[in-house]
Every structure is written in C-alpha cells, then in structure tokens.
PDB file of C-alpha atoms in Angstrom:
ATOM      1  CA  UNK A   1       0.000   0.000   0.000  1.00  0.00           C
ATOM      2  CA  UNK A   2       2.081   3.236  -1.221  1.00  0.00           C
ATOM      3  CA  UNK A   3      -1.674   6.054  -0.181  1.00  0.00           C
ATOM      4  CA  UNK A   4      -4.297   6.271   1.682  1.00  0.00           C
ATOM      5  CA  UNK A   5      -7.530   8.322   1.306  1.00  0.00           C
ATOM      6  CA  UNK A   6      -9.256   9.242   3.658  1.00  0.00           C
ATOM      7  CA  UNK A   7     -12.912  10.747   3.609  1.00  0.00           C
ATOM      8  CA  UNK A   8     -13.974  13.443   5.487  1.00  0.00           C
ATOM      9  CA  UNK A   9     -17.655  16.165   5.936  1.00  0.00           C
ATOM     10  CA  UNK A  10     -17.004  19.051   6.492  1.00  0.00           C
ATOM     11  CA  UNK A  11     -18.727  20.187   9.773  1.00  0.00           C
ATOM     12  CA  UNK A  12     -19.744  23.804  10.236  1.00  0.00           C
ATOM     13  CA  UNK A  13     -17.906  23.682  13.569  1.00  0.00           C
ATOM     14  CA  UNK A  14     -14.420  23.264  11.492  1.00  0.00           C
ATOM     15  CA  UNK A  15     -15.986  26.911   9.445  1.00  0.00           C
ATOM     16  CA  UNK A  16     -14.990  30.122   9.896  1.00  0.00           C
ATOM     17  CA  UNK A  17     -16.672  33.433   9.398  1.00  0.00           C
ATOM     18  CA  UNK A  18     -15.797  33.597   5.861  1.00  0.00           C
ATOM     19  CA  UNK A  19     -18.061  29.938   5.698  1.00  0.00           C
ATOM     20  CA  UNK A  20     -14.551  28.242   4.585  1.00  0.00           C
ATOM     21  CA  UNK A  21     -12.682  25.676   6.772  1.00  0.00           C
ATOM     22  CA  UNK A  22     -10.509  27.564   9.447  1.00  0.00           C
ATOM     23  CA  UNK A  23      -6.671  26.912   8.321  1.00  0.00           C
ATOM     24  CA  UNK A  24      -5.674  24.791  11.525  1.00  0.00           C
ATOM     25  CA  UNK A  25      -8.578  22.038  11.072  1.00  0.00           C
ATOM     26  CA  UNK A  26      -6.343  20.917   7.617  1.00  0.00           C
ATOM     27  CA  UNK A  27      -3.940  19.492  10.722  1.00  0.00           C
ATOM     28  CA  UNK A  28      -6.956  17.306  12.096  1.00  0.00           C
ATOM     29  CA  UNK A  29      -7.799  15.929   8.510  1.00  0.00           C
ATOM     30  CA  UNK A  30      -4.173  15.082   8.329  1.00  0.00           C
ATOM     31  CA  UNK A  31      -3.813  13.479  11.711  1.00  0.00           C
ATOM     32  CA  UNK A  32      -6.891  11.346  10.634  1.00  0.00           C
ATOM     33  CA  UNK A  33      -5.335  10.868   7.064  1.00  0.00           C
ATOM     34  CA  UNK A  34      -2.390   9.922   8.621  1.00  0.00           C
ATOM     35  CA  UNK A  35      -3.733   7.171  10.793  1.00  0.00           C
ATOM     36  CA  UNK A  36      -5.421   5.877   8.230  1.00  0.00           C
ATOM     37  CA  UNK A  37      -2.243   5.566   6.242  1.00  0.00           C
ATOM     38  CA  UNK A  38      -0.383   3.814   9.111  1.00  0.00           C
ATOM     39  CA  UNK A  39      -3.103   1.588   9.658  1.00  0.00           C
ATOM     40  CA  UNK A  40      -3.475   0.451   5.987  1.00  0.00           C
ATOM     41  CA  UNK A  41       0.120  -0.991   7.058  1.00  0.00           C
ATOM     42  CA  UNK A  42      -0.800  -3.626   9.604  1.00  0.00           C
ATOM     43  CA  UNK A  43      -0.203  -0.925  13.050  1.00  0.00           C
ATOM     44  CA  UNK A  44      -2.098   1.606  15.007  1.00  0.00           C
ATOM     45  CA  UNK A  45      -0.571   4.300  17.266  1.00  0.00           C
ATOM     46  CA  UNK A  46      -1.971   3.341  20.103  1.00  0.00           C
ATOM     47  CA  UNK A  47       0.007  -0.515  19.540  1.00  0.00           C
ATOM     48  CA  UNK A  48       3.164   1.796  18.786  1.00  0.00           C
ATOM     49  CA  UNK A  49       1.992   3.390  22.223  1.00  0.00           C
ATOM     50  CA  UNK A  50       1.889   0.599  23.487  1.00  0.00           C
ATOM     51  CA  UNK A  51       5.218  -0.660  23.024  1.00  0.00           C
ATOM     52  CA  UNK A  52       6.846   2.911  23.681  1.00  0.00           C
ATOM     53  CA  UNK A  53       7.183   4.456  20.838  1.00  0.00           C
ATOM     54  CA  UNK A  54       5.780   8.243  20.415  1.00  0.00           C
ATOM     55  CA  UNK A  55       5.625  10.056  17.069  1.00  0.00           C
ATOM     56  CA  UNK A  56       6.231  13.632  18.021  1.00  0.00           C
ATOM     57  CA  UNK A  57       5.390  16.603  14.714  1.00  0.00           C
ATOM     58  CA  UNK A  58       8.251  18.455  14.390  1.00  0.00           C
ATOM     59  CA  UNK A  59       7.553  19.896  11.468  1.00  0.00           C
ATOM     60  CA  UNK A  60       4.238  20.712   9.594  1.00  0.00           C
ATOM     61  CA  UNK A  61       3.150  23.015   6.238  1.00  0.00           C
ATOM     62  CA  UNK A  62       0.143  23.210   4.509  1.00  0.00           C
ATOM     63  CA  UNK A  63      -0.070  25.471   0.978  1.00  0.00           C
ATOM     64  CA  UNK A  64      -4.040  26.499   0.819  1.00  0.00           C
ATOM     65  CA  UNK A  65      -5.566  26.754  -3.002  1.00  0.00           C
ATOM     66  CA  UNK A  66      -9.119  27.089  -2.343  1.00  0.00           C
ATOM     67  CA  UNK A  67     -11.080  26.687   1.125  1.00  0.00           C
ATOM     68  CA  UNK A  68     -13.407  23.931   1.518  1.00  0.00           C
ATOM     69  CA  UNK A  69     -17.410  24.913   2.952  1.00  0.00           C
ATOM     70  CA  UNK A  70     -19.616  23.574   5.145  1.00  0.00           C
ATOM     71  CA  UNK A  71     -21.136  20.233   3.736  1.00  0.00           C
ATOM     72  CA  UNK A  72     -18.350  19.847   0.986  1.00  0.00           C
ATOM     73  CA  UNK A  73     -16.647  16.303   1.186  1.00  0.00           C
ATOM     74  CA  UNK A  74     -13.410  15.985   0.909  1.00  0.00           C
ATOM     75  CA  UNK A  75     -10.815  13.624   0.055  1.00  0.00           C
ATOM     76  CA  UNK A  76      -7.306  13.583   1.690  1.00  0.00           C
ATOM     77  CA  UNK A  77      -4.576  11.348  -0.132  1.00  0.00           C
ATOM     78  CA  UNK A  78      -1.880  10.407   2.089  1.00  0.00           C
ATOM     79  CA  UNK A  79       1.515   9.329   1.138  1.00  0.00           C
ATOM     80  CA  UNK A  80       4.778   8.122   2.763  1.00  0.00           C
ATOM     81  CA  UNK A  81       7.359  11.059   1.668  1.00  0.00           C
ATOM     82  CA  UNK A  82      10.438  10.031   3.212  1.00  0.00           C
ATOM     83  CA  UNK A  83      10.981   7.219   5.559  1.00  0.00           C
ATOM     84  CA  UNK A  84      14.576   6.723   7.609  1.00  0.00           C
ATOM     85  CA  UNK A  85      15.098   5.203  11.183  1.00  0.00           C
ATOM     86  CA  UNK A  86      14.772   8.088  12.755  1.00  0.00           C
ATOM     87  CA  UNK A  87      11.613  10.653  11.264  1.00  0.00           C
ATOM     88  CA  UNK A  88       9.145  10.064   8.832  1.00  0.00           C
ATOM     89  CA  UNK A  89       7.947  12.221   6.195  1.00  0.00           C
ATOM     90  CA  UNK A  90       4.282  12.173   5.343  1.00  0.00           C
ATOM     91  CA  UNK A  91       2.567  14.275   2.013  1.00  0.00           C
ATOM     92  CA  UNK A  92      -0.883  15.185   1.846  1.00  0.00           C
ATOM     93  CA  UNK A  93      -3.706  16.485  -0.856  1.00  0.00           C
ATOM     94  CA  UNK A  94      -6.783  17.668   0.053  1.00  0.00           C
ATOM     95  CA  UNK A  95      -9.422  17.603  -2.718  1.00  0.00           C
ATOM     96  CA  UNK A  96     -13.094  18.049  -3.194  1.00  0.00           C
ATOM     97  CA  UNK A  97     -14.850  15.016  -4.146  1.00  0.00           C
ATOM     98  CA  UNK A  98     -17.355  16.435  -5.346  1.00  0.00           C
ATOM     99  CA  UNK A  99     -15.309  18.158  -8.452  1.00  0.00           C
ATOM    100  CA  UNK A 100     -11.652  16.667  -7.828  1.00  0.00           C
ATOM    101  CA  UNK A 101     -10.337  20.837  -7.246  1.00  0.00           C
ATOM    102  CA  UNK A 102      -7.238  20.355  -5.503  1.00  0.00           C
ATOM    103  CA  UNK A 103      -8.086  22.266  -1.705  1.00  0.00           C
ATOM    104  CA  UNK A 104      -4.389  22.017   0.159  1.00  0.00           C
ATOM    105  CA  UNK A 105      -1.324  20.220   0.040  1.00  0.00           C
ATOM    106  CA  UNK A 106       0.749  19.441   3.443  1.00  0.00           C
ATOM    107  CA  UNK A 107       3.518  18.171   4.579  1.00  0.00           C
ATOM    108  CA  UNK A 108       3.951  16.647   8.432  1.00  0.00           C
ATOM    109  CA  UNK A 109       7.394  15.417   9.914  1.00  0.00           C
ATOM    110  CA  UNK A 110       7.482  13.256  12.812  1.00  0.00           C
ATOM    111  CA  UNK A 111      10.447  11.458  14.949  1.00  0.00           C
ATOM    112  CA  UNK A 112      10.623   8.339  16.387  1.00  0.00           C
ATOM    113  CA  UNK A 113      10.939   8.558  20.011  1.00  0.00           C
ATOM    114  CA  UNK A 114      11.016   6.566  23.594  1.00  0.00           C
ATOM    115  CA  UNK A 115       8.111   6.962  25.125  1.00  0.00           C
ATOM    116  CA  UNK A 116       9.561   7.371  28.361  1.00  0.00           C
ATOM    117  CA  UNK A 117      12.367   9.732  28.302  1.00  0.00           C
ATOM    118  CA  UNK A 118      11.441  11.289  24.607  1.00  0.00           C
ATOM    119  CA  UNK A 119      15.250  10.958  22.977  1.00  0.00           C
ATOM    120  CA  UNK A 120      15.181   9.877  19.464  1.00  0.00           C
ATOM    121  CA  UNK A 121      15.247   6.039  19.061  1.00  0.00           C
ATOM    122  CA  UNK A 122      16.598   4.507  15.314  1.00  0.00           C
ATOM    123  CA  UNK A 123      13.435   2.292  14.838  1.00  0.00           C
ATOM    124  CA  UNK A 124      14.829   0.119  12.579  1.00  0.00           C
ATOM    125  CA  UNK A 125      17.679  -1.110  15.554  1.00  0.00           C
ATOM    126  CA  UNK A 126      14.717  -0.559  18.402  1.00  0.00           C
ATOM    127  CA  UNK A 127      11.394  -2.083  16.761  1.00  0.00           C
ATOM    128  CA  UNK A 128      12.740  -4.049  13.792  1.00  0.00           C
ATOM    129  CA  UNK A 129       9.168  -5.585  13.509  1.00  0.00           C
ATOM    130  CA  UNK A 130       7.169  -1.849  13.542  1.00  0.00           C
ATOM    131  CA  UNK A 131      10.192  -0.976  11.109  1.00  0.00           C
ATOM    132  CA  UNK A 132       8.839  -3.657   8.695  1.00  0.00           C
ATOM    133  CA  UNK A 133       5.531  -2.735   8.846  1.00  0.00           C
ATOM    134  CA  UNK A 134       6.103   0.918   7.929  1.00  0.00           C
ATOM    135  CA  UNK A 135       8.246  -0.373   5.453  1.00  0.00           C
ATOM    136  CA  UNK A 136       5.405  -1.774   3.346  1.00  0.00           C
ATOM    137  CA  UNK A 137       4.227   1.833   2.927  1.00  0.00           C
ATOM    138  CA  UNK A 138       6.307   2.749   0.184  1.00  0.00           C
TER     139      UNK A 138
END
C-alpha cells in the first residue's frame, strides 16, 4: 500500500466566518489521514503506544488553493514522503470530491521517540518488527 484516502464532511464547527474551513482544522484531517495511512500498514498508534514508541510533529506546512465549505466532502490522499530510522515524512492532498479541485497540500514530519524519556530512538535497531511494517508503505 504506497496512499491512503481518507474521507472526510465538512462540519460547520471546522468553518470560519468567511463559511470556509478555518486553516488549523487541515492538521486534524491530516492526523486522521495519517492514521489511516499507518493503519493500511498492519499498526495503530496506540500498539506503537503501546510498546513505547511516540511520534512527536516536528515539522508541519500546509499550501491552501481554495477553502473547503460547510457540507463539501473531501478527500485527503496520504503518502509516505520520506521514511529513515529516525523521522518520517508524510505528504498530503486535500481535494473536493465532489469536483476533484485540488483544496491544500501538506507536509507533516514526525520522529521516532522513547516513550519514556522522549530521545530519538533509530526504529529500525529498536522495533525491527514496527520498522517492517512501515516499510510496506512505500
């Protein structure tokens, strides 16, 4: 599995005044996008959780083209950017359905890290097995 898409309504709670989805709710349709993504590869966070591992953002961008409304559906399509032992790098479109018109495009970056004293672990050396599974995302 190299994407994911993930389907989303847009509630009017996620609006603005302008009636457009407010800019920071594109980082919940990614975090959902995202999951989605990792789960189409055999784990959930909460087993990575579970085992210590924590997936900290430390970096994010989204470019906005056009602002979804109130009732629109869209479609986010997740893909593995970059993977290495130590971050991941995860793309992101945000379309439309209804006419395909390309909404957003993000970018999140996220480390690997020990859940209980948060240093940077090399997952491939730490959680060979979890390393596998991410592996099939490409």
């Amino acid at each position: 599995m190299n994407k994911a898409i993930t389907r989303i309504k847009v509630r009017y709670a996620e609006t603005d005044k302008m009636g457009i989805v407010y800019h920071a709710n594109y980082y919940v349709y990614f975090e959902a996008a995202r999951e989605d993504l990792i789960e189409g590869a055999g784990i959930k966070y909460s087993d990575m959780e579970d085992i210590g591992i924590m997936m900290p953002l430390v970096e994010t961008k989204c470019k906005y083209h056009e602002g979804a409304k109130y009732g629109d559906y869209i479609l986010v399509e997740t893909t593995l950017g970059k993977l290495s032992p130590i971050k991941v790098e995860i793309n992101y479109r945000v379309l439309r359905e209804s006419d395909g018109k390309l909404l957003a495009e993000g970018q999140t970056t996220q480390v690997f890290v020990d859940a209980q004293n948060f240093k940077i672990i090399k997952l491939m050396k730490s959680y060979p097995e979890v390393w596998e599974k991410l592996q099939k995302i490409k």
